[in-house]
PDB file of C-alpha atoms in Angstrom:
ATOM      1  CA  MET A   1     -23.212   5.108  35.881  1.00  0.00           C
ATOM      2  CA  ASP A   2     -23.904   2.540  33.178  1.00  0.00           C
ATOM      3  CA  GLU A   3     -23.303  -0.988  34.569  1.00  0.00           C
ATOM      4  CA  LYS A   4     -21.289  -2.206  31.581  1.00  0.00           C
ATOM      5  CA  ARG A   5     -19.200   0.926  31.627  1.00  0.00           C
ATOM      6  CA  SER A   6     -18.537   0.579  35.347  1.00  0.00           C
ATOM      7  CA  ALA A   7     -17.657  -3.095  34.958  1.00  0.00           C
ATOM      8  CA  ARG A   8     -15.144  -2.354  32.221  1.00  0.00           C
ATOM      9  CA  THR A   9     -13.313   0.213  34.344  1.00  0.00           C
ATOM     10  CA  ASP A  10     -12.810  -1.679  37.607  1.00  0.00           C
ATOM     11  CA  ARG A  11      -9.428  -1.392  39.289  1.00  0.00           C
ATOM     12  CA  THR A  12      -8.236  -4.813  38.169  1.00  0.00           C
ATOM     13  CA  GLU A  13      -8.898  -4.022  34.508  1.00  0.00           C
ATOM     14  CA  VAL A  14      -7.192  -0.629  34.731  1.00  0.00           C
ATOM     15  CA  THR A  15      -4.157  -2.088  36.492  1.00  0.00           C
ATOM     16  CA  ALA A  16      -3.843  -4.877  33.928  1.00  0.00           C
ATOM     17  CA  LEU A  17      -3.879  -2.439  31.020  1.00  0.00           C
ATOM     18  CA  GLN A  18      -1.437  -0.036  32.661  1.00  0.00           C
ATOM     19  CA  GLU A  19       0.978  -2.909  33.261  1.00  0.00           C
ATOM     20  CA  ARG A  20       0.568  -3.950  29.639  1.00  0.00           C
ATOM     21  CA  ILE A  21       1.352  -0.490  28.245  1.00  0.00           C
ATOM     22  CA  GLY A  22       4.078   0.198  30.816  1.00  0.00           C
ATOM     23  CA  TYR A  23       2.594   3.463  32.055  1.00  0.00           C
ATOM     24  CA  GLN A  24       0.779   4.365  35.295  1.00  0.00           C
ATOM     25  CA  PHE A  25      -1.831   7.109  34.883  1.00  0.00           C
ATOM     26  CA  ARG A  26      -1.982   9.878  37.436  1.00  0.00           C
ATOM     27  CA  ASP A  27      -5.477  10.728  36.177  1.00  0.00           C
ATOM     28  CA  PRO A  28      -7.334   7.431  35.509  1.00  0.00           C
ATOM     29  CA  LEU A  29     -10.204   9.355  33.909  1.00  0.00           C
ATOM     30  CA  LEU A  30      -7.970  10.101  30.931  1.00  0.00           C
ATOM     31  CA  LEU A  31      -7.434   6.389  30.394  1.00  0.00           C
ATOM     32  CA  GLU A  32     -11.172   5.775  30.758  1.00  0.00           C
ATOM     33  CA  GLU A  33     -11.885   8.475  28.193  1.00  0.00           C
ATOM     34  CA  ALA A  34      -9.346   6.971  25.768  1.00  0.00           C
ATOM     35  CA  LEU A  35     -11.110   3.608  25.999  1.00  0.00           C
ATOM     36  CA  THR A  36     -14.659   4.942  25.581  1.00  0.00           C
ATOM     37  CA  HIS A  37     -16.076   4.476  22.090  1.00  0.00           C
ATOM     38  CA  PRO A  38     -18.527   7.163  20.870  1.00  0.00           C
ATOM     39  CA  SER A  39     -21.296   4.534  20.672  1.00  0.00           C
ATOM     40  CA  LEU A  40     -21.378   4.297  24.464  1.00  0.00           C
ATOM     41  CA  GLY A  41     -21.635   8.048  24.830  1.00  0.00           C
ATOM     42  CA  HIS A  42     -24.657   8.078  22.518  1.00  0.00           C
ATOM     43  CA  GLU A  43     -26.387   5.426  24.610  1.00  0.00           C
ATOM     44  CA  THR A  44     -25.626   7.071  27.967  1.00  0.00           C
ATOM     45  CA  GLN A  45     -26.283  10.610  26.647  1.00  0.00           C
ATOM     46  CA  ARG A  46     -22.746  11.629  27.665  1.00  0.00           C
ATOM     47  CA  ARG A  47     -21.917  12.809  24.195  1.00  0.00           C
ATOM     48  CA  HIS A  48     -18.716  14.637  25.128  1.00  0.00           C
ATOM     49  CA  PHE A  49     -17.162  11.734  27.029  1.00  0.00           C
ATOM     50  CA  ASP A  50     -15.607   9.538  24.378  1.00  0.00           C
ATOM     51  CA  ASN A  51     -12.193   9.070  22.802  1.00  0.00           C
ATOM     52  CA  GLN A  52     -12.632  11.175  19.664  1.00  0.00           C
ATOM     53  CA  ARG A  53     -10.909  14.313  20.991  1.00  0.00           C
ATOM     54  CA  LEU A  54      -8.042  12.255  22.428  1.00  0.00           C
ATOM     55  CA  GLU A  55      -7.763  10.443  19.099  1.00  0.00           C
ATOM     56  CA  PHE A  56      -7.393  13.832  17.375  1.00  0.00           C
ATOM     57  CA  LEU A  57      -4.636  14.850  19.786  1.00  0.00           C
ATOM     58  CA  GLY A  58      -2.933  11.457  19.722  1.00  0.00           C
ATOM     59  CA  ASP A  59      -2.782  11.484  15.933  1.00  0.00           C
ATOM     60  CA  ALA A  60      -0.863  14.786  16.013  1.00  0.00           C
ATOM     61  CA  VAL A  61       1.545  13.534  18.700  1.00  0.00           C
ATOM     62  CA  LEU A  62       2.120  10.299  16.790  1.00  0.00           C
ATOM     63  CA  GLN A  63       2.823  12.173  13.545  1.00  0.00           C
ATOM     64  CA  LEU A  64       5.311  14.474  15.275  1.00  0.00           C
ATOM     65  CA  VAL A  65       7.202  11.686  17.059  1.00  0.00           C
ATOM     66  CA  ILE A  66       7.432   9.427  13.996  1.00  0.00           C
ATOM     67  CA  THR A  67       8.354  12.340  11.711  1.00  0.00           C
ATOM     68  CA  GLU A  68      11.181  13.436  14.008  1.00  0.00           C
ATOM     69  CA  GLN A  69      12.436   9.863  14.442  1.00  0.00           C
ATOM     70  CA  LEU A  70      12.565   9.301  10.683  1.00  0.00           C
ATOM     71  CA  PHE A  71      14.211  12.692  10.143  1.00  0.00           C
ATOM     72  CA  ARG A  72      17.010  11.693  12.514  1.00  0.00           C
ATOM     73  CA  GLN A  73      17.238   8.017  11.529  1.00  0.00           C
ATOM     74  CA  PHE A  74      17.308   8.607   7.765  1.00  0.00           C
ATOM     75  CA  ALA A  75      19.420  11.742   7.526  1.00  0.00           C
ATOM     76  CA  GLY A  76      20.226  11.219   3.855  1.00  0.00           C
ATOM     77  CA  GLU A  77      16.684  10.605   2.587  1.00  0.00           C
ATOM     78  CA  ALA A  78      14.655  13.137   0.634  1.00  0.00           C
ATOM     79  CA  GLU A  79      11.296  14.462   1.782  1.00  0.00           C
ATOM     80  CA  GLY A  80       9.339  12.215  -0.563  1.00  0.00           C
ATOM     81  CA  GLN A  81      10.902   9.008   0.760  1.00  0.00           C
ATOM     82  CA  LEU A  82      10.497  10.145   4.367  1.00  0.00           C
ATOM     83  CA  THR A  83       6.801  10.732   3.684  1.00  0.00           C
ATOM     84  CA  LYS A  84       6.444   7.195   2.302  1.00  0.00           C
ATOM     85  CA  LEU A  85       8.204   5.715   5.326  1.00  0.00           C
ATOM     86  CA  ARG A  86       6.008   7.686   7.700  1.00  0.00           C
ATOM     87  CA  SER A  87       2.850   6.524   5.954  1.00  0.00           C
ATOM     88  CA  ARG A  88       3.904   2.909   6.558  1.00  0.00           C
ATOM     89  CA  LEU A  89       4.391   3.564  10.279  1.00  0.00           C
ATOM     90  CA  VAL A  90       1.202   5.545  10.934  1.00  0.00           C
ATOM     91  CA  SER A  91      -1.165   3.685   8.606  1.00  0.00           C
ATOM     92  CA  ARG A  92      -4.445   2.401   9.997  1.00  0.00           C
ATOM     93  CA  ASP A  93      -3.220  -1.153   9.611  1.00  0.00           C
ATOM     94  CA  ALA A  94      -0.033  -0.417  11.572  1.00  0.00           C
ATOM     95  CA  LEU A  95      -2.028   1.196  14.393  1.00  0.00           C
ATOM     96  CA  ARG A  96      -4.436  -1.755  14.413  1.00  0.00           C
ATOM     97  CA  ARG A  97      -1.507  -4.137  14.862  1.00  0.00           C
ATOM     98  CA  HIS A  98      -0.221  -2.121  17.820  1.00  0.00           C
ATOM     99  CA  ALA A  99      -3.680  -2.168  19.410  1.00  0.00           C
ATOM    100  CA  ILE A 100      -3.929  -5.933  18.927  1.00  0.00           C
ATOM    101  CA  ALA A 101      -0.478  -6.456  20.465  1.00  0.00           C
ATOM    102  CA  LEU A 102      -1.687  -4.575  23.558  1.00  0.00           C
ATOM    103  CA  GLU A 103      -5.020  -6.465  23.474  1.00  0.00           C
ATOM    104  CA  LEU A 104      -6.630  -3.033  23.580  1.00  0.00           C
ATOM    105  CA  GLY A 105      -9.908  -4.305  22.142  1.00  0.00           C
ATOM    106  CA  GLY A 106     -10.643  -6.256  25.316  1.00  0.00           C
ATOM    107  CA  PHE A 107     -10.530  -3.069  27.404  1.00  0.00           C
ATOM    108  CA  LEU A 108     -12.749  -0.885  25.198  1.00  0.00           C
ATOM    109  CA  MET A 109     -16.076   0.396  26.470  1.00  0.00           C
ATOM    110  CA  LEU A 110     -18.636   0.074  23.701  1.00  0.00           C
ATOM    111  CA  GLY A 111     -22.339   0.614  23.221  1.00  0.00           C
ATOM    112  CA  ARG A 112     -24.452  -2.520  22.969  1.00  0.00           C
ATOM    113  CA  GLY A 113     -24.944  -2.174  19.223  1.00  0.00           C
ATOM    114  CA  GLU A 114     -21.232  -1.687  18.556  1.00  0.00           C
ATOM    115  CA  GLU A 115     -20.407  -4.629  20.807  1.00  0.00           C
ATOM    116  CA  ALA A 116     -22.890  -6.882  19.001  1.00  0.00           C
ATOM    117  CA  SER A 117     -21.529  -5.935  15.579  1.00  0.00           C
ATOM    118  CA  GLY A 118     -17.950  -6.920  16.439  1.00  0.00           C
ATOM    119  CA  GLY A 119     -16.603  -3.496  17.341  1.00  0.00           C
ATOM    120  CA  ARG A 120     -13.800  -4.898  19.474  1.00  0.00           C
ATOM    121  CA  GLN A 121     -12.166  -6.388  16.366  1.00  0.00           C
ATOM    122  CA  ARG A 122     -12.946  -3.555  13.953  1.00  0.00           C
ATOM    123  CA  SER A 123      -9.766  -2.085  12.445  1.00  0.00           C
ATOM    124  CA  SER A 124     -10.904   1.538  12.614  1.00  0.00           C
ATOM    125  CA  THR A 125     -12.025   1.189  16.239  1.00  0.00           C
ATOM    126  CA  LEU A 126      -8.717  -0.335  17.305  1.00  0.00           C
ATOM    127  CA  ALA A 127      -6.630   2.216  15.403  1.00  0.00           C
ATOM    128  CA  ASP A 128      -8.638   5.106  16.855  1.00  0.00           C
ATOM    129  CA  ALA A 129      -8.291   3.729  20.377  1.00  0.00           C
ATOM    130  CA  PHE A 130      -4.529   3.418  20.007  1.00  0.00           C
ATOM    131  CA  GLU A 131      -4.271   7.067  18.931  1.00  0.00           C
ATOM    132  CA  ALA A 132      -6.545   8.087  21.809  1.00  0.00           C
ATOM    133  CA  LEU A 133      -4.289   6.202  24.216  1.00  0.00           C
ATOM    134  CA  ILE A 134      -1.311   8.187  22.933  1.00  0.00           C
ATOM    135  CA  GLY A 135      -3.252  11.407  23.470  1.00  0.00           C
ATOM    136  CA  ALA A 136      -4.144  10.364  27.008  1.00  0.00           C
ATOM    137  CA  ILE A 137      -0.533   9.496  27.889  1.00  0.00           C
ATOM    138  CA  TYR A 138       0.622  12.845  26.478  1.00  0.00           C
ATOM    139  CA  LEU A 139      -1.886  14.839  28.543  1.00  0.00           C
ATOM    140  CA  ASP A 140      -1.192  12.806  31.681  1.00  0.00           C
ATOM    141  CA  SER A 141       2.588  13.221  31.388  1.00  0.00           C
ATOM    142  CA  ASP A 142       4.580  15.009  28.693  1.00  0.00           C
ATOM    143  CA  LEU A 143       5.832  14.694  25.135  1.00  0.00           C
ATOM    144  CA  GLU A 144       8.945  12.735  26.122  1.00  0.00           C
ATOM    145  CA  THR A 145       6.905  10.051  27.886  1.00  0.00           C
ATOM    146  CA  ALA A 146       4.544   9.803  24.918  1.00  0.00           C
ATOM    147  CA  ARG A 147       7.572   9.586  22.631  1.00  0.00           C
ATOM    148  CA  GLN A 148       9.010   6.685  24.623  1.00  0.00           C
ATOM    149  CA  PHE A 149       5.692   4.823  24.439  1.00  0.00           C
ATOM    150  CA  ILE A 150       5.302   5.378  20.681  1.00  0.00           C
ATOM    151  CA  LEU A 151       8.864   4.365  19.831  1.00  0.00           C
ATOM    152  CA  GLN A 152       8.592   1.274  22.015  1.00  0.00           C
ATOM    153  CA  GLN A 153       5.444   0.180  20.193  1.00  0.00           C
ATOM    154  CA  ALA A 154       6.944   0.983  16.782  1.00  0.00           C
ATOM    155  CA  ALA A 155      10.394  -0.516  17.487  1.00  0.00           C
ATOM    156  CA  ALA A 156       9.908  -3.594  15.298  1.00  0.00           C
ATOM    157  CA  GLU A 157       8.592  -1.548  12.357  1.00  0.00           C
ATOM    158  CA  LEU A 158      11.412   0.982  12.683  1.00  0.00           C
ATOM    159  CA  GLU A 159      13.941  -1.835  12.585  1.00  0.00           C
ATOM    160  CA  GLN A 160      12.200  -3.347   9.570  1.00  0.00           C
ATOM    161  CA  ILE A 161      12.294  -0.153   7.521  1.00  0.00           C
ATOM    162  CA  LYS A 162      15.949   0.278   8.456  1.00  0.00           C
ATOM    163  CA  ARG A 163      16.610  -3.097   6.811  1.00  0.00           C
ATOM    164  CA  GLN A 164      14.092  -2.583   4.010  1.00  0.00           C
ATOM    165  CA  PRO A 165      13.368   1.127   3.426  1.00  0.00           C
ATOM    166  CA  THR A 166      11.642   0.455   0.106  1.00  0.00           C
ATOM    167  CA  ASP A 167       8.069  -0.712   0.559  1.00  0.00           C
ATOM    168  CA  VAL A 168       7.521  -4.230  -0.770  1.00  0.00           C
ATOM    169  CA  ASN A 169       4.637  -4.488  -3.231  1.00  0.00           C
ATOM    170  CA  PRO A 170       4.270  -8.137  -4.335  1.00  0.00           C
ATOM    171  CA  LYS A 171       1.304  -7.416  -6.629  1.00  0.00           C
ATOM    172  CA  GLY A 172       3.163  -4.670  -8.458  1.00  0.00           C
ATOM    173  CA  GLN A 173       6.332  -6.735  -8.704  1.00  0.00           C
ATOM    174  CA  LEU A 174       4.440  -9.757 -10.033  1.00  0.00           C
ATOM    175  CA  GLN A 175       2.619  -7.709 -12.662  1.00  0.00           C
ATOM    176  CA  GLU A 176       5.839  -6.061 -13.801  1.00  0.00           C
ATOM    177  CA  LEU A 177       7.592  -9.434 -14.165  1.00  0.00           C
ATOM    178  CA  LEU A 178       4.745 -11.094 -16.056  1.00  0.00           C
ATOM    179  CA  GLN A 179       4.111  -8.185 -18.394  1.00  0.00           C
ATOM    180  CA  ALA A 180       7.740  -8.396 -19.453  1.00  0.00           C
ATOM    181  CA  ILE A 181       6.825 -11.862 -20.772  1.00  0.00           C
ATOM    182  CA  SER A 182       3.309 -11.205 -22.043  1.00  0.00           C
ATOM    183  CA  PRO A 183       0.842  -8.278 -22.155  1.00  0.00           C
ATOM    184  CA  SER A 184      -1.547 -10.276 -19.962  1.00  0.00           C
ATOM    185  CA  SER A 185      -1.904  -9.220 -16.320  1.00  0.00           C
ATOM    186  CA  PRO A 186      -2.453 -11.655 -13.444  1.00  0.00           C
ATOM    187  CA  VAL A 187      -5.987 -11.879 -12.070  1.00  0.00           C
ATOM    188  CA  TYR A 188      -7.022 -12.674  -8.518  1.00  0.00           C
ATOM    189  CA  GLU A 189      -9.851 -15.120  -7.913  1.00  0.00           C
ATOM    190  CA  VAL A 190     -11.592 -15.530  -4.563  1.00  0.00           C
ATOM    191  CA  VAL A 191     -11.411 -19.259  -3.841  1.00  0.00           C
ATOM    192  CA  ALA A 192     -13.189 -19.207  -0.481  1.00  0.00           C
ATOM    193  CA  GLN A 193     -14.482 -16.849   2.172  1.00  0.00           C
ATOM    194  CA  SER A 194     -15.699 -17.590   5.664  1.00  0.00           C
ATOM    195  CA  GLY A 195     -16.509 -15.959   8.981  1.00  0.00           C
ATOM    196  CA  PRO A 196     -19.046 -13.352  10.118  1.00  0.00           C
ATOM    197  CA  GLU A 197     -19.319  -9.999   8.361  1.00  0.00           C
ATOM    198  CA  HIS A 198     -17.032  -8.207  10.838  1.00  0.00           C
ATOM    199  CA  ALA A 199     -14.342 -10.912  10.753  1.00  0.00           C
ATOM    200  CA  LYS A 200     -14.218 -12.287   7.213  1.00  0.00           C
ATOM    201  CA  HIS A 201     -11.428 -14.581   6.041  1.00  0.00           C
ATOM    202  CA  PHE A 202     -10.586 -14.780   2.342  1.00  0.00           C
ATOM    203  CA  VAL A 203      -8.567 -17.232   0.259  1.00  0.00           C
ATOM    204  CA  VAL A 204      -7.446 -15.865  -3.114  1.00  0.00           C
ATOM    205  CA  ARG A 205      -5.633 -17.473  -6.053  1.00  0.00           C
ATOM    206  CA  ALA A 206      -3.344 -15.592  -8.444  1.00  0.00           C
ATOM    207  CA  VAL A 207      -3.943 -16.765 -12.017  1.00  0.00           C
ATOM    208  CA  TRP A 208      -2.075 -15.796 -15.178  1.00  0.00           C
ATOM    209  CA  GLU A 209      -2.912 -17.087 -18.652  1.00  0.00           C
ATOM    210  CA  GLY A 210      -4.810 -20.011 -17.121  1.00  0.00           C
ATOM    211  CA  MET A 211      -1.918 -20.914 -14.808  1.00  0.00           C
ATOM    212  CA  SER A 212      -2.350 -20.941 -11.024  1.00  0.00           C
ATOM    213  CA  LEU A 213       0.662 -19.100  -9.621  1.00  0.00           C
ATOM    214  CA  GLY A 214      -0.073 -19.038  -5.913  1.00  0.00           C
ATOM    215  CA  GLU A 215      -2.668 -18.783  -3.169  1.00  0.00           C
ATOM    216  CA  GLY A 216      -2.917 -16.533  -0.146  1.00  0.00           C
ATOM    217  CA  SER A 217      -5.301 -15.803   2.688  1.00  0.00           C
ATOM    218  CA  GLY A 218      -6.141 -12.782   4.789  1.00  0.00           C
ATOM    219  CA  ARG A 219      -8.794 -10.789   6.616  1.00  0.00           C
ATOM    220  CA  SER A 220      -9.553  -8.779   3.490  1.00  0.00           C
ATOM    221  CA  LYS A 221      -9.440  -9.450  -0.237  1.00  0.00           C
ATOM    222  CA  LYS A 222      -6.536  -7.012  -0.563  1.00  0.00           C
ATOM    223  CA  GLU A 223      -4.532  -8.790   2.132  1.00  0.00           C
ATOM    224  CA  ALA A 224      -5.240 -12.194   0.562  1.00  0.00           C
ATOM    225  CA  GLU A 225      -4.305 -10.936  -2.919  1.00  0.00           C
ATOM    226  CA  THR A 226      -1.012  -9.585  -1.575  1.00  0.00           C
ATOM    227  CA  ALA A 227      -0.276 -12.944   0.065  1.00  0.00           C
ATOM    228  CA  ALA A 228      -1.113 -14.799  -3.177  1.00  0.00           C
ATOM    229  CA  ALA A 229       1.193 -12.509  -5.154  1.00  0.00           C
ATOM    230  CA  ALA A 230       3.968 -13.042  -2.619  1.00  0.00           C
ATOM    231  CA  GLU A 231       3.650 -16.815  -2.982  1.00  0.00           C
ATOM    232  CA  ALA A 232       3.623 -16.470  -6.759  1.00  0.00           C
ATOM    233  CA  MET A 233       6.848 -14.450  -6.602  1.00  0.00           C
ATOM    234  CA  GLN A 234       8.404 -17.118  -4.424  1.00  0.00           C
ATOM    235  CA  GLN A 235       7.272 -20.093  -6.545  1.00  0.00           C
ATOM    236  CA  GLN A 236       7.781 -18.478  -9.991  1.00  0.00           C
ATOM    237  CA  ARG A 237       5.753 -21.245 -11.597  1.00  0.00           C
ATOM    238  CA  TRP A 238       5.728 -19.507 -14.989  1.00  0.00           C
ATOM    239  CA  LYS A 239       9.373 -20.570 -15.331  1.00  0.00           C
ATOM    240  CA  LYS A 240       8.687 -24.275 -14.714  1.00  0.00           C
ATOM    241  CA  PRO A 241       7.634 -26.995 -17.185  1.00  0.00           C
ATOM    242  CA  SER A 242       3.886 -27.723 -17.151  1.00  0.00           C
ATOM    243  CA  ASP A 243       4.278 -31.121 -15.424  1.00  0.00           C
ATOM    244  CA  GLU A 244       6.230 -29.557 -12.558  1.00  0.00           C
ATOM    245  CA  ILE A 245       3.588 -26.856 -12.197  1.00  0.00           C
ATOM    246  CA  ALA A 246       0.817 -29.460 -11.947  1.00  0.00           C
ATOM    247  CA  ALA A 247       2.772 -31.413  -9.359  1.00  0.00           C
ATOM    248  CA  SER A 248       3.568 -28.366  -7.203  1.00  0.00           C
ATOM    249  CA  ALA A 249      -0.060 -27.182  -7.301  1.00  0.00           C
ATOM    250  CA  ASP A 250      -1.362 -30.527  -5.976  1.00  0.00           C
TER     251      ASP A 250
END
């Protein structure tokens, strides 16, 4: 067996992860499969031992559990709104956040190339691993156990959409507000970017008719733009006299 692969699946590591997720596997090989990235299978020539099939299964289980939960929780909502709510809960970014909360990246078994290119932090890798973990729990137990795990991980998001069922879109809100004043749309300028290719950090400024409305940062330009728009909505500098704007921007 590959030395790196063996090292990543020692008993201490497996126990630590099972304690973290709150589930004890009867078949540890299912957990190992869920944590095995396809890149390692290519290197070891074990092309059928990776987490892609479990990811496929886990995605279906996740969709079913979240769909049923929303159906019950939002009994008065139409199909279109339920679909929007579900997309928020099963988006790649949401799954990445769950994987990060479980520190799943530290337990993944990757090929050397994937490891060197920052695979442990890659959003798609983390999201796929989280779905594969769901698939593994489902196969090792039953739907009810998988349901309990999913709803536990999604508890904060479910509570948030209960309080705020309409998705917040700061960029759209900002544009709508400003275009009611002037035909001009806000633009987003990248002020700075840093970090390696797989872990970039961006700082973006929202500008409208030469006025700096707010700045935001994030791991992608989109995330930074959203943060800048949110600050702009909070500050509402277009309503202030020019001297106050200059002072608040300093």
